[in-house]
CSV table of N, CA and C in Angstrom, one decimal:
chain,number,residue,atom,x,y,z
A,18,MET,N,-35.1,-169.6,40.4
A,18,MET,CA,-36.1,-170.3,41.3
A,18,MET,C,-37.1,-171.0,40.3
A,19,ALA,N,-37.5,-172.2,40.7
A,19,ALA,CA,-38.4,-173.0,40.0
A,19,ALA,C,-39.8,-172.3,40.0
A,20,THR,N,-40.6,-172.5,39.0
A,20,THR,CA,-42.0,-172.1,39.0
A,20,THR,C,-42.9,-173.3,39.0
A,21,TYR,N,-44.0,-173.1,39.5
A,21,TYR,CA,-45.0,-174.3,39.7
A,21,TYR,C,-46.4,-173.9,39.2
A,22,LYS,N,-47.1,-174.9,38.8
A,22,LYS,CA,-48.5,-174.7,38.5
A,22,LYS,C,-49.2,-175.7,39.4
A,23,VAL,N,-50.5,-175.5,39.6
A,23,VAL,CA,-51.3,-176.4,40.5
A,23,VAL,C,-51.5,-177.7,39.7
A,24,ASN,N,-51.3,-178.8,40.4
A,24,ASN,CA,-51.5,-180.1,39.9
A,24,ASN,C,-53.0,-180.5,40.2
A,25,LYS,N,-53.8,-180.3,39.2
A,25,LYS,CA,-55.3,-180.6,39.4
A,25,LYS,C,-55.6,-182.0,39.9
A,26,ALA,N,-54.8,-183.0,39.4
A,26,ALA,CA,-55.0,-184.4,39.8
A,26,ALA,C,-54.6,-184.5,41.3
A,27,GLY,N,-53.6,-183.8,41.7
A,27,GLY,CA,-53.2,-183.9,43.1
A,27,GLY,C,-54.3,-183.3,44.0
A,28,VAL,N,-54.9,-182.2,43.6
A,28,VAL,CA,-56.0,-181.5,44.3
A,28,VAL,C,-57.2,-182.5,44.4
A,29,GLU,N,-57.6,-183.1,43.3
A,29,GLU,CA,-58.7,-184.0,43.3
A,29,GLU,C,-58.4,-185.2,44.2
A,30,HIS,N,-57.2,-185.7,44.1
A,30,HIS,CA,-56.9,-186.9,45.0
A,30,HIS,C,-57.0,-186.5,46.4
A,31,ALA,N,-56.5,-185.3,46.8
A,31,ALA,CA,-56.6,-184.9,48.2
A,31,ALA,C,-58.0,-184.7,48.6
A,32,ARG,N,-58.9,-184.2,47.7
A,32,ARG,CA,-60.3,-184.1,48.0
A,32,ARG,C,-60.9,-185.5,48.3
A,33,ALA,N,-60.5,-186.4,47.4
A,33,ALA,CA,-61.1,-187.8,47.6
A,33,ALA,C,-60.7,-188.4,48.9
A,34,LEU,N,-59.4,-188.1,49.3
A,34,LEU,CA,-58.9,-188.7,50.6
A,34,LEU,C,-59.7,-188.0,51.8
A,35,ILE,N,-59.9,-186.7,51.6
A,35,ILE,CA,-60.7,-186.0,52.7
A,35,ILE,C,-62.1,-186.6,52.7
A,36,GLY,N,-62.7,-186.8,51.6
A,36,GLY,CA,-64.1,-187.3,51.5
A,36,GLY,C,-64.2,-188.7,52.1
A,37,SER,N,-63.2,-189.5,51.9
A,37,SER,CA,-63.2,-190.8,52.5
A,37,SER,C,-62.6,-191.0,53.8
A,38,ARG,N,-62.3,-189.9,54.4
A,38,ARG,CA,-61.6,-189.8,55.8
A,38,ARG,C,-60.3,-190.6,55.9
A,39,GLN,N,-59.5,-190.5,54.8
A,39,GLN,CA,-58.2,-191.1,54.8
A,39,GLN,C,-57.2,-190.0,55.1
A,40,TYR,N,-57.2,-189.5,56.3
A,40,TYR,CA,-56.3,-188.5,56.7
A,40,TYR,C,-55.9,-188.6,58.2
A,41,VAL,N,-54.8,-187.9,58.5
A,41,VAL,CA,-54.3,-187.9,59.9
A,41,VAL,C,-54.3,-186.4,60.3
A,42,LEU,N,-54.9,-186.1,61.4
A,42,LEU,CA,-55.1,-184.8,61.9
A,42,LEU,C,-53.9,-184.2,62.7
A,43,ASP,N,-53.2,-185.1,63.3
A,43,ASP,CA,-52.1,-184.7,64.2
A,43,ASP,C,-50.9,-185.6,64.0
A,44,SER,N,-49.9,-185.0,63.3
A,44,SER,CA,-48.7,-185.7,63.1
A,44,SER,C,-47.5,-184.8,63.0
A,45,ASP,N,-46.3,-185.3,63.1
A,45,ASP,CA,-45.1,-184.5,63.0
A,45,ASP,C,-44.6,-184.6,61.6
A,46,TRP,N,-44.9,-183.6,60.7
A,46,TRP,CA,-44.6,-183.7,59.3
A,46,TRP,C,-43.2,-184.0,59.0
A,47,GLY,N,-42.3,-183.5,59.9
A,47,GLY,CA,-40.9,-183.7,59.7
A,47,GLY,C,-40.5,-185.2,59.8
A,48,GLU,N,-41.3,-186.0,60.6
A,48,GLU,CA,-41.1,-187.4,60.7
A,48,GLU,C,-41.9,-188.2,59.7
A,49,VAL,N,-43.0,-187.8,59.3
A,49,VAL,CA,-43.9,-188.7,58.4
A,49,VAL,C,-43.8,-188.4,56.9
A,50,GLN,N,-43.3,-187.2,56.5
A,50,GLN,CA,-43.2,-186.9,55.1
A,50,GLN,C,-42.3,-187.9,54.4
A,51,PRO,N,-42.7,-188.3,53.2
A,51,PRO,CA,-42.0,-189.4,52.5
A,51,PRO,C,-40.6,-189.0,52.1
A,52,ARG,N,-39.7,-189.8,52.5
A,52,ARG,CA,-38.3,-189.6,52.1
A,52,ARG,C,-38.0,-190.2,50.8
A,53,ALA,N,-36.8,-190.1,50.3
A,53,ALA,CA,-36.5,-190.6,48.9
A,53,ALA,C,-36.7,-192.1,48.8
A,54,ASP,N,-36.3,-192.8,49.9
A,54,ASP,CA,-36.4,-194.3,49.8
A,54,ASP,C,-37.9,-194.7,49.8
A,55,ALA,N,-38.7,-194.0,50.5
A,55,ALA,CA,-40.2,-194.3,50.5
A,55,ALA,C,-40.8,-194.0,49.1
A,56,GLN,N,-40.3,-192.9,48.6
A,56,GLN,CA,-40.8,-192.5,47.2
A,56,GLN,C,-40.4,-193.5,46.2
A,57,ASN,N,-39.2,-193.9,46.3
A,57,ASN,CA,-38.7,-195.0,45.3
A,57,ASN,C,-39.4,-196.3,45.5
A,58,SER,N,-39.7,-196.7,46.7
A,58,SER,CA,-40.4,-197.9,46.9
A,58,SER,C,-41.8,-197.8,46.4
A,59,PHE,N,-42.5,-196.6,46.6
A,59,PHE,CA,-43.8,-196.4,46.1
A,59,PHE,C,-43.8,-196.5,44.5
A,60,LEU,N,-42.8,-195.9,43.9
A,60,LEU,CA,-42.7,-195.9,42.4
A,60,LEU,C,-42.4,-197.3,41.9
A,61,GLU,N,-41.9,-198.2,42.7
A,61,GLU,CA,-41.6,-199.6,42.2
A,61,GLU,C,-43.0,-200.3,42.1
A,62,ARG,N,-44.0,-199.9,42.9
A,62,ARG,CA,-45.3,-200.6,42.9
A,62,ARG,C,-46.4,-199.8,42.3
A,63,HIS,N,-46.2,-198.6,41.9
A,63,HIS,CA,-47.2,-197.7,41.4
A,63,HIS,C,-46.8,-196.9,40.2
A,64,SER,N,-47.7,-196.3,39.5
A,64,SER,CA,-47.4,-195.6,38.3
A,64,SER,C,-47.0,-194.1,38.6
A,65,TRP,N,-46.4,-193.5,37.7
A,65,TRP,CA,-46.1,-192.1,37.9
A,65,TRP,C,-47.3,-191.2,38.1
A,66,GLU,N,-48.4,-191.6,37.4
A,66,GLU,CA,-49.7,-190.9,37.6
A,66,GLU,C,-50.1,-191.0,39.1
A,67,GLU,N,-50.0,-192.2,39.7
A,67,GLU,CA,-50.4,-192.4,41.1
A,67,GLU,C,-49.4,-191.5,42.0
A,68,TYR,N,-48.2,-191.5,41.7
A,68,TYR,CA,-47.2,-190.7,42.4
A,68,TYR,C,-47.5,-189.3,42.3
A,69,ALA,N,-47.8,-188.8,41.1
A,69,ALA,CA,-48.1,-187.4,40.9
A,69,ALA,C,-49.3,-186.9,41.7
A,70,ALA,N,-50.3,-187.8,42.0
A,70,ALA,CA,-51.5,-187.5,42.7
A,70,ALA,C,-51.2,-187.1,44.1
A,71,TRP,N,-50.1,-187.4,44.7
A,71,TRP,CA,-49.7,-187.0,46.0
A,71,TRP,C,-49.1,-185.6,46.1
A,72,HIS,N,-49.1,-184.9,45.0
A,72,HIS,CA,-48.4,-183.6,45.0
A,72,HIS,C,-49.3,-182.5,44.5
A,73,LEU,N,-49.3,-181.3,45.1
A,73,LEU,CA,-50.1,-180.2,44.7
A,73,LEU,C,-49.5,-179.3,43.7
A,74,GLY,N,-48.2,-179.5,43.4
A,74,GLY,CA,-47.6,-178.7,42.4
A,74,GLY,C,-46.9,-179.5,41.3
A,75,LEU,N,-46.8,-178.9,40.1
A,75,LEU,CA,-46.1,-179.4,39.0
A,75,LEU,C,-45.0,-178.4,38.7
A,76,THR,N,-43.7,-178.8,38.7
A,76,THR,CA,-42.6,-178.0,38.3
A,76,THR,C,-42.6,-177.7,36.8
A,77,GLU,N,-42.8,-176.4,36.5
A,77,GLU,CA,-42.8,-176.1,35.1
A,77,GLU,C,-41.4,-176.3,34.5
A,78,ASP,N,-41.3,-176.8,33.3
A,78,ASP,CA,-40.1,-177.1,32.5
A,78,ASP,C,-39.4,-178.3,33.0
A,79,ALA,N,-40.0,-179.1,33.9
A,79,ALA,CA,-39.4,-180.4,34.3
A,79,ALA,C,-40.1,-181.5,33.5
A,80,ASN,N,-39.3,-182.5,33.2
A,80,ASN,CA,-39.9,-183.6,32.5
A,80,ASN,C,-40.9,-184.4,33.3
A,81,ASP,N,-41.9,-184.9,32.6
A,81,ASP,CA,-42.9,-185.8,33.2
A,81,ASP,C,-42.1,-187.0,33.6
A,82,ASP,N,-42.7,-187.8,34.5
A,82,ASP,CA,-42.2,-189.1,34.9
A,82,ASP,C,-40.8,-188.9,35.5
A,83,THR,N,-40.5,-187.8,36.2
A,83,THR,CA,-39.3,-187.6,37.0
A,83,THR,C,-39.8,-187.0,38.4
A,84,LYS,N,-39.1,-187.4,39.4
A,84,LYS,CA,-39.4,-186.8,40.7
A,84,LYS,C,-39.3,-185.3,40.7
A,85,ALA,N,-38.4,-184.7,39.9
A,85,ALA,CA,-38.3,-183.3,39.8
A,85,ALA,C,-39.6,-182.6,39.4
A,86,ARG,N,-40.4,-183.3,38.6
A,86,ARG,CA,-41.6,-182.7,38.1
A,86,ARG,C,-42.7,-182.4,39.2
A,87,TYR,N,-42.7,-183.1,40.3
A,87,TYR,CA,-43.7,-183.1,41.3
A,87,TYR,C,-43.2,-182.4,42.6
A,88,ALA,N,-44.1,-181.5,43.1
A,88,ALA,CA,-43.7,-180.7,44.3
A,88,ALA,C,-44.8,-180.6,45.2
A,89,PHE,N,-44.6,-180.2,46.4
A,89,PHE,CA,-45.6,-180.0,47.4
A,89,PHE,C,-46.4,-181.2,47.8
A,90,VAL,N,-45.7,-182.2,48.3
A,90,VAL,CA,-46.3,-183.4,48.7
A,90,VAL,C,-47.1,-183.1,50.0
A,91,TYR,N,-48.2,-183.8,50.1
A,91,TYR,CA,-49.1,-183.5,51.2
A,91,TYR,C,-49.5,-184.7,52.1
A,92,GLY,N,-49.0,-185.8,51.7
A,92,GLY,CA,-49.3,-187.0,52.5
A,92,GLY,C,-48.1,-188.0,52.6
A,93,ASP,N,-48.3,-189.1,53.2
A,93,ASP,CA,-47.3,-190.1,53.4
A,93,ASP,C,-47.3,-191.2,52.4
A,94,LEU,N,-48.1,-190.9,51.3
A,94,LEU,CA,-48.3,-191.9,50.2
A,94,LEU,C,-49.3,-193.0,50.5
A,95,ARG,N,-49.9,-192.8,51.6
A,95,ARG,CA,-51.1,-193.6,52.1
A,95,ARG,C,-52.3,-192.8,52.5
A,96,ARG,N,-52.0,-191.8,53.3
A,96,ARG,CA,-53.0,-190.9,53.8
A,96,ARG,C,-52.6,-189.4,53.7
A,97,LEU,N,-53.5,-188.6,53.6
A,97,LEU,CA,-53.3,-187.1,53.7
A,97,LEU,C,-53.0,-186.7,55.1
A,98,HIS,N,-52.1,-185.8,55.3
A,98,HIS,CA,-51.7,-185.3,56.6
A,98,HIS,C,-52.0,-183.8,56.7
A,99,ARG,N,-52.8,-183.5,57.7
A,99,ARG,CA,-53.1,-182.1,57.9
A,99,ARG,C,-51.8,-181.2,58.0
A,100,THR,N,-50.8,-181.7,58.7
A,100,THR,CA,-49.5,-181.0,58.8
A,100,THR,C,-48.8,-180.9,57.4
A,101,GLY,N,-49.1,-181.9,56.5
A,101,GLY,CA,-48.6,-181.8,55.2
A,101,GLY,C,-49.2,-180.7,54.4
A,102,LEU,N,-50.5,-180.5,54.6
A,102,LEU,CA,-51.2,-179.3,53.9
A,102,LEU,C,-50.6,-178.0,54.5
A,103,ILE,N,-50.5,-178.0,55.8
A,103,ILE,CA,-49.9,-176.8,56.4
A,103,ILE,C,-48.5,-176.5,55.9
A,104,ALA,N,-47.7,-177.5,55.7
A,104,ALA,CA,-46.4,-177.3,55.2
A,104,ALA,C,-46.5,-176.8,53.7
A,105,CYS,N,-47.4,-177.3,53.0
A,105,CYS,CA,-47.6,-176.8,51.6
A,105,CYS,C,-48.0,-175.3,51.6
A,106,VAL,N,-48.9,-175.0,52.4
A,106,VAL,CA,-49.3,-173.6,52.5
A,106,VAL,C,-48.1,-172.7,52.8
A,107,TYR,N,-47.4,-173.1,53.8
A,107,TYR,CA,-46.3,-172.3,54.3
A,107,TYR,C,-45.2,-172.2,53.2
A,108,ARG,N,-44.8,-173.3,52.7
A,108,ARG,CA,-43.7,-173.3,51.7
A,108,ARG,C,-44.1,-172.5,50.4
A,109,ALA,N,-45.3,-172.7,50.0
A,109,ALA,CA,-45.8,-172.0,48.8
A,109,ALA,C,-45.9,-170.5,49.0
A,110,SER,N,-46.4,-170.1,50.2
A,110,SER,CA,-46.4,-168.7,50.5
A,110,SER,C,-45.1,-168.1,50.7
A,111,GLU,N,-44.2,-168.8,51.3
A,111,GLU,CA,-42.8,-168.3,51.5
A,111,GLU,C,-42.1,-168.0,50.2
A,112,TRP,N,-42.3,-168.9,49.2
A,112,TRP,CA,-41.7,-168.7,47.9
A,112,TRP,C,-42.6,-168.0,46.8
A,113,ARG,N,-43.7,-167.5,47.3
A,113,ARG,CA,-44.6,-166.8,46.4
A,113,ARG,C,-45.2,-167.6,45.3
A,114,HIS,N,-45.6,-168.8,45.5
A,114,HIS,CA,-46.3,-169.6,44.6
A,114,HIS,C,-47.8,-169.6,44.9
A,115,LYS,N,-48.4,-168.5,44.6
A,115,LYS,CA,-49.7,-168.1,45.1
A,115,LYS,C,-50.8,-169.2,44.7
A,116,ASP,N,-50.8,-169.7,43.5
A,116,ASP,CA,-51.8,-170.7,43.1
A,116,ASP,C,-51.7,-171.9,43.9
A,117,VAL,N,-50.5,-172.4,44.2
A,117,VAL,CA,-50.3,-173.6,45.0
A,117,VAL,C,-50.7,-173.3,46.5
A,118,GLU,N,-50.3,-172.2,46.9
A,118,GLU,CA,-50.7,-171.8,48.3
A,118,GLU,C,-52.2,-171.8,48.5
A,119,LEU,N,-52.9,-171.2,47.6
A,119,LEU,CA,-54.4,-171.1,47.7
A,119,LEU,C,-55.0,-172.5,47.6
A,120,ALA,N,-54.5,-173.3,46.7
A,120,ALA,CA,-55.0,-174.7,46.6
A,120,ALA,C,-54.8,-175.4,47.9
A,121,ALA,N,-53.7,-175.3,48.5
A,121,ALA,CA,-53.4,-176.0,49.8
A,121,ALA,C,-54.3,-175.4,50.9
A,122,HIS,N,-54.4,-174.1,50.9
A,122,HIS,CA,-55.3,-173.5,51.9
A,122,HIS,C,-56.7,-173.9,51.8
A,123,ASP,N,-57.2,-174.0,50.6
A,123,ASP,CA,-58.6,-174.4,50.4
A,123,ASP,C,-58.8,-175.9,50.8
A,124,LEU,N,-57.8,-176.7,50.5
A,124,LEU,CA,-57.9,-178.1,51.0
A,124,LEU,C,-57.8,-178.2,52.5
A,125,LEU,N,-57.0,-177.4,53.1
A,125,LEU,CA,-56.9,-177.4,54.6
A,125,LEU,C,-58.3,-177.0,55.2
A,126,GLN,N,-59.0,-176.0,54.6
A,126,GLN,CA,-60.3,-175.6,55.0
A,126,GLN,C,-61.3,-176.7,54.9
A,127,GLU,N,-61.2,-177.4,53.8
A,127,GLU,CA,-62.1,-178.6,53.5
A,127,GLU,C,-61.9,-179.6,54.6
A,128,LEU,N,-60.6,-179.9,54.8
A,128,LEU,CA,-60.3,-181.0,55.8
A,128,LEU,C,-60.8,-180.6,57.2
A,129,ASP,N,-60.5,-179.3,57.6
A,129,ASP,CA,-61.0,-178.9,58.9
A,129,ASP,C,-62.5,-179.0,59.0
A,130,ALA,N,-63.2,-178.6,58.0
A,130,ALA,CA,-64.7,-178.6,58.0
A,130,ALA,C,-65.2,-180.1,58.1
A,131,LYS,N,-64.5,-181.0,57.4
A,131,LYS,CA,-64.9,-182.4,57.4
A,131,LYS,C,-64.6,-183.0,58.8
A,132,ALA,N,-63.5,-182.6,59.4
A,132,ALA,CA,-63.1,-183.2,60.7
A,132,ALA,C,-63.7,-182.5,61.9
A,133,GLY,N,-64.5,-181.4,61.6
A,133,GLY,CA,-65.1,-180.7,62.7
A,133,GLY,C,-64.2,-179.8,63.5
A,134,ILE,N,-63.1,-179.3,62.8
A,134,ILE,CA,-62.2,-178.4,63.5
A,134,ILE,C,-62.7,-177.0,63.3
A,135,THR,N,-62.9,-176.3,64.3
A,135,THR,CA,-63.4,-174.9,64.2
A,135,THR,C,-62.3,-173.9,64.7
């Protein structure tokens, strides 16, 4: 099983999106999560650094500047999705990636506080 560490740049980008209200509170993550073609299109117009910022996890032992390096996407490459954070919490806890789980959980709490969700 792959191991992951928290992508600090991804956490900071998510915080910035929350702070600037660039988020979607209600979406079907199965429908809006970026598929391979959307990711490839994004990479044609953006840097690997910008692509990395959309992920909360870094796959250990994977090469930089490859899609395999980045895990736990939380947005549609334009906006953060609350359901994307929930998916990150769930997947990380399911596979026992505690640091990523806690980072996603903390971001979810920040989002809910910003959006007034109690």
